[in-house]
Coordinates of C-alpha atoms in Angstrom, one line a residue:
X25 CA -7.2 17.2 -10.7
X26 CA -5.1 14.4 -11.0
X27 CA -4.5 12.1 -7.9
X28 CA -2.0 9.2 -7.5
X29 CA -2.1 6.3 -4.9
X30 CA 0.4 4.1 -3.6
X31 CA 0.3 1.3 -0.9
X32 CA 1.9 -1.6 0.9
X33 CA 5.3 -0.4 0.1
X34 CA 6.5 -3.1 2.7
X35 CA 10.3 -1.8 2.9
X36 CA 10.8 -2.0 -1.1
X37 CA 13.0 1.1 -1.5
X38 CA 13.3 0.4 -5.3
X39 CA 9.6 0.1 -5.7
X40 CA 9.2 3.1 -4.2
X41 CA 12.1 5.0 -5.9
X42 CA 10.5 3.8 -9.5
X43 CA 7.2 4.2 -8.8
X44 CA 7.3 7.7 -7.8
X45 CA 9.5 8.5 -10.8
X46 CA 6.6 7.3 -12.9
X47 CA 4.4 9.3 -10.7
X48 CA 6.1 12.5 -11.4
X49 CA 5.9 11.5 -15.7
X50 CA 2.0 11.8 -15.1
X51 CA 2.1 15.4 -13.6
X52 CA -0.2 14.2 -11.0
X53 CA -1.3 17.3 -7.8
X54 CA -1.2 14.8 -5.4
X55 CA 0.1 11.5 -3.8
X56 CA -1.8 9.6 -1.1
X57 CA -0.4 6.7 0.8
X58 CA -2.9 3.9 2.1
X59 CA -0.3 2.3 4.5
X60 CA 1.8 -0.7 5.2
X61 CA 5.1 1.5 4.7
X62 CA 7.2 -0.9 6.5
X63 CA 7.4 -4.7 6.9
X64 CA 8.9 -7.9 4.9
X65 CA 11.7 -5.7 3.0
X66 CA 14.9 -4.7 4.4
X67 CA 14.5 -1.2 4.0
X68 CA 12.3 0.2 6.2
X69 CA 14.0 3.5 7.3
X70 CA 14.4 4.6 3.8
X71 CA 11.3 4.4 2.9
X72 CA 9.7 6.5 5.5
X73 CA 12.2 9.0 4.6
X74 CA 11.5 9.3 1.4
X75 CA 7.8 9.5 1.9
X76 CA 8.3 12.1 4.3
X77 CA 10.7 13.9 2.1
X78 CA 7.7 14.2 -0.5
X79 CA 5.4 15.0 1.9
X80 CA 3.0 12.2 0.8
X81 CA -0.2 12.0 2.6
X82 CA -0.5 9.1 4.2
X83 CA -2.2 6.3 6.5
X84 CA -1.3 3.4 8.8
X85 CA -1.6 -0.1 7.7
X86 CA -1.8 -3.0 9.6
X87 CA 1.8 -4.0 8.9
X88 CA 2.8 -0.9 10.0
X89 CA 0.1 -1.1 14.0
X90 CA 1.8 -4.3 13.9
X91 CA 5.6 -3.3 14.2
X92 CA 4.4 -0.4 16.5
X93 CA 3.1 -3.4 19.1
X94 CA 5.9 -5.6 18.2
X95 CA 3.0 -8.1 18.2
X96 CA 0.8 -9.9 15.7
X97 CA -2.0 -7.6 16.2
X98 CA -3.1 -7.1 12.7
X99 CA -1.5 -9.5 11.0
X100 CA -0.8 -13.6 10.5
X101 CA 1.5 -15.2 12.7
X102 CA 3.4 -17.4 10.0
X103 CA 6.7 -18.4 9.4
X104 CA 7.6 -15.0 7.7
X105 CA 6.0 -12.8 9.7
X106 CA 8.0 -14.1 12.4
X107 CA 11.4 -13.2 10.9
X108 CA 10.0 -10.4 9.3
X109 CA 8.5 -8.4 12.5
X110 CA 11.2 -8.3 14.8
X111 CA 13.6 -7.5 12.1
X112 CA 11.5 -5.0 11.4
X113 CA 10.8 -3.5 14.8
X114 CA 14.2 -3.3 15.8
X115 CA 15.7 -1.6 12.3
X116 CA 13.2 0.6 12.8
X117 CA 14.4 3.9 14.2
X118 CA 12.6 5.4 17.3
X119 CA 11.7 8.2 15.5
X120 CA 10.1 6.8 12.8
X121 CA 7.9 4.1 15.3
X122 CA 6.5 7.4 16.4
X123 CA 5.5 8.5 12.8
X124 CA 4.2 5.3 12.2
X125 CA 2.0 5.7 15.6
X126 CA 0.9 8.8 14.5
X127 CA -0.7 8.3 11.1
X128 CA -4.3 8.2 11.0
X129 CA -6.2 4.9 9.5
X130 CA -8.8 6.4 7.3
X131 CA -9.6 9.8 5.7
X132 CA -12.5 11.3 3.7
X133 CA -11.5 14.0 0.8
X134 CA -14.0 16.3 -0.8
X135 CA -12.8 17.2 -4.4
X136 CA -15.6 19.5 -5.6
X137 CA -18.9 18.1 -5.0
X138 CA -16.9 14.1 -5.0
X139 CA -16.1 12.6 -1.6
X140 CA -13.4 9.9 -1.3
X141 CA -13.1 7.6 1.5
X142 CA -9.5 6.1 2.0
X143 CA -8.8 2.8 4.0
X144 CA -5.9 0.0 4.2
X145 CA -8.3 -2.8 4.5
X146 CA -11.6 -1.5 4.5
X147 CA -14.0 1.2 5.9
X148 CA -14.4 -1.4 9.4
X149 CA -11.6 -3.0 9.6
X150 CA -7.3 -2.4 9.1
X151 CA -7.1 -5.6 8.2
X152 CA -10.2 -6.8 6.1
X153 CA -9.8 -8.1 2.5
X154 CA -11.5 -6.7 0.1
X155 CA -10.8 -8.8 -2.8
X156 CA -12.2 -8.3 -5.7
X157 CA -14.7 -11.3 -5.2
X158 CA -15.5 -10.7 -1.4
X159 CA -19.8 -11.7 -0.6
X160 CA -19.4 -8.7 1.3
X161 CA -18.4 -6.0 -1.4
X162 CA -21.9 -4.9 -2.3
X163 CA -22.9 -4.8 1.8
X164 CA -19.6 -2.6 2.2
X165 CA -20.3 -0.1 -1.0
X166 CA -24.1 0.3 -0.2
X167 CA -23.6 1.5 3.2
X168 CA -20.7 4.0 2.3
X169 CA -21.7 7.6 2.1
X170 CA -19.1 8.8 0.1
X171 CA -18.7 8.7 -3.8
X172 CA -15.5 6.4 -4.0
X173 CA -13.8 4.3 -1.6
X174 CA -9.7 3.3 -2.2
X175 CA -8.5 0.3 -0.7
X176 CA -5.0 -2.0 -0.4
X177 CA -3.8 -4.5 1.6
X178 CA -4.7 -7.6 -0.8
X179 CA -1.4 -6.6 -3.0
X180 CA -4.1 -7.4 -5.8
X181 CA -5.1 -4.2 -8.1
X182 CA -8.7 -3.9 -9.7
X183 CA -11.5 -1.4 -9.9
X184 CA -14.7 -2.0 -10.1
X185 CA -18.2 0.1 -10.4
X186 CA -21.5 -0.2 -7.9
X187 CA -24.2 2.0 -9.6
X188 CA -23.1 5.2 -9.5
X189 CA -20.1 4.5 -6.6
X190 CA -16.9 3.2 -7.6
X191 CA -14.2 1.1 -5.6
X192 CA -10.5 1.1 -6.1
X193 CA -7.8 -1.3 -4.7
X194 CA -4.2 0.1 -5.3
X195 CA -2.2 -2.9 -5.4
X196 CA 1.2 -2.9 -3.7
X197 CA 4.1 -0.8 -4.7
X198 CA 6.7 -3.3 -2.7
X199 CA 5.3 -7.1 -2.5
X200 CA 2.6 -7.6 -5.3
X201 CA 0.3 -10.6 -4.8
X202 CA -0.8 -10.6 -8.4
X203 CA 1.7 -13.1 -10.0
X204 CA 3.7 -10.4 -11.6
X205 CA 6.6 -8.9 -9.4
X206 CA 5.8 -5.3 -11.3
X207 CA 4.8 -2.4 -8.8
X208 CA 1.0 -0.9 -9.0
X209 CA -0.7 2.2 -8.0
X210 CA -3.9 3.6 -8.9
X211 CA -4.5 6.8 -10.9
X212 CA -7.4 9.0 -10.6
X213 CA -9.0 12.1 -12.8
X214 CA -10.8 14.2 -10.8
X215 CA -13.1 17.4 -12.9
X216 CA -16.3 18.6 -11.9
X217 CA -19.4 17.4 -13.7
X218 CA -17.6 14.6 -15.1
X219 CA -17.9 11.1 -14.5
X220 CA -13.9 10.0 -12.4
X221 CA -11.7 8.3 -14.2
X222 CA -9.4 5.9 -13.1
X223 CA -6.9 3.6 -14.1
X224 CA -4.1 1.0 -12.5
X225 CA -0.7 1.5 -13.8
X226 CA 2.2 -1.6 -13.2
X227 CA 5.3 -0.3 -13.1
X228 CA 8.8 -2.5 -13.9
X229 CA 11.6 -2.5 -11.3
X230 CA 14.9 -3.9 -11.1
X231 CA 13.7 -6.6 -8.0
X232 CA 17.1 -8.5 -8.1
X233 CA 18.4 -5.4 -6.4
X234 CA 16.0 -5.8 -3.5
X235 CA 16.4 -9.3 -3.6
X236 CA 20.4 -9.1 -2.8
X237 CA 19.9 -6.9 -0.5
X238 CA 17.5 -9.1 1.5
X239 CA 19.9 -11.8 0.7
X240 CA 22.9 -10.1 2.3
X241 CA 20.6 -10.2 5.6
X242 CA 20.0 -13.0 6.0
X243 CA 16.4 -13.3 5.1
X244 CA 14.3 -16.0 4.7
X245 CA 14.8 -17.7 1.4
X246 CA 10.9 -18.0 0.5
X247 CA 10.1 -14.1 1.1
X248 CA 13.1 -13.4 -1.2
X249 CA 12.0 -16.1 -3.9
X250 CA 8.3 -13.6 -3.4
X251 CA 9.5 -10.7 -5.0
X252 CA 10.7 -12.2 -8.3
X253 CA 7.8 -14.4 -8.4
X254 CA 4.5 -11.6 -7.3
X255 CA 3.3 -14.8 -5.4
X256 CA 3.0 -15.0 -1.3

């Protein structure tokens, strides 16, 4: 089987839009979400829509606890975080709040004899980054009872191999961190008795269209200048 996985979508219609067009050109069986639908882009509502509309799997992120509390529970208090959460809690339609509320912040698939743990941050923590350098990667994998754990929340894409366990970060559909403003997911082929394969595809999306949206409300000028650049 062939599974696809998105995250931090943070509000990027476009990303999203693009993204799951490319998605559907690599006759995947399934789409899982890690989280952070909502947040920094102006198009919160829309998103969650659509994701509903495809009836994608998928899990909360801290962005997304965050808007729930209208607080900085997960996440930084910084200069656009405090634009960016209120706007964010009050677009957000009361409906929507509630599905955010009600999606679960990890999940274990079996495929076969393979289990797959999914997280935002990591297996402990919403919020924990599990960059691709962190000291505490080998503690994290070497206590994990499952055969592959997916990540996000960095923004930053890689995958890497511990023995005979592998570990995944998807990237961000909507807000990369990785110096490139090009959309990433991750890719996985699933088949039993076979070693999984996977692979991290960047996606090109037309940003300035985000970018005048945000513009048009008002946003702050440096989270704008963000998504052209694929730098915080």
């Amino acid at each position: 089987m062939k599974l696809a996985v998105i995250s931090d979508i943070h509000s990027n219609l476009y990303a999203l839009m693009k993204v799951l067009d490319d998605i559907d050109s690599e006759d995947v069986t399934s789409i899982i979400c890690l989280g952070d639908l909502v947040g920094y882009g102006c198009h919160p509502n829309e998103v969650i829509s659509l994701i509903k509309r495809r009836n994608i799997l998928s899990l909360k992120g801290n962005y997304d606890a965050s808007v729930i509390d209208n607080s900085y529970t997960y996440i930084r208090n910084t200069e656009t975080n405090s634009f960016s959460l209120p706007w964010t809690f009050d677009e957000l339609r009361a409906s929507n709040k509630f599905f955010l509320s009600s999606l679960p912040t990890s999940m274990t698939l079996d495929f076969g004899n393979r289990k797959i743990k999914l997280v935002h941050g990591s297996p402990d923590k919403i919020n924990e980054y599990l960059t691709e350098d962190y000291e505490n990667l080998d503690a994290i994998m070497n206590n994990l009872s499952e055969d592959v754990l997916i990540c996000a929340h960095t923004h930053m894409p890689y995958i890497k191999n511990f023995n005979n366990k592998l570990l995944i970060n998807a990237g961000s559909v909507g807000k990369p961190k990785n110096g490139s403003p090009n959309a990433t997911y991750a890719i996985l082929e699933i088949y039993d008795n076979m070693p999984i394969k996977a692979k991290i595809k960047s996606v090109e999306y037309d940003y300035n269209k985000i970018i005048k949206d945000m513009q048009l409300n008002k946003f702050p000028s440096r989270l704008i200048n963000s998504y052209e650049s694929g730098i915080e």
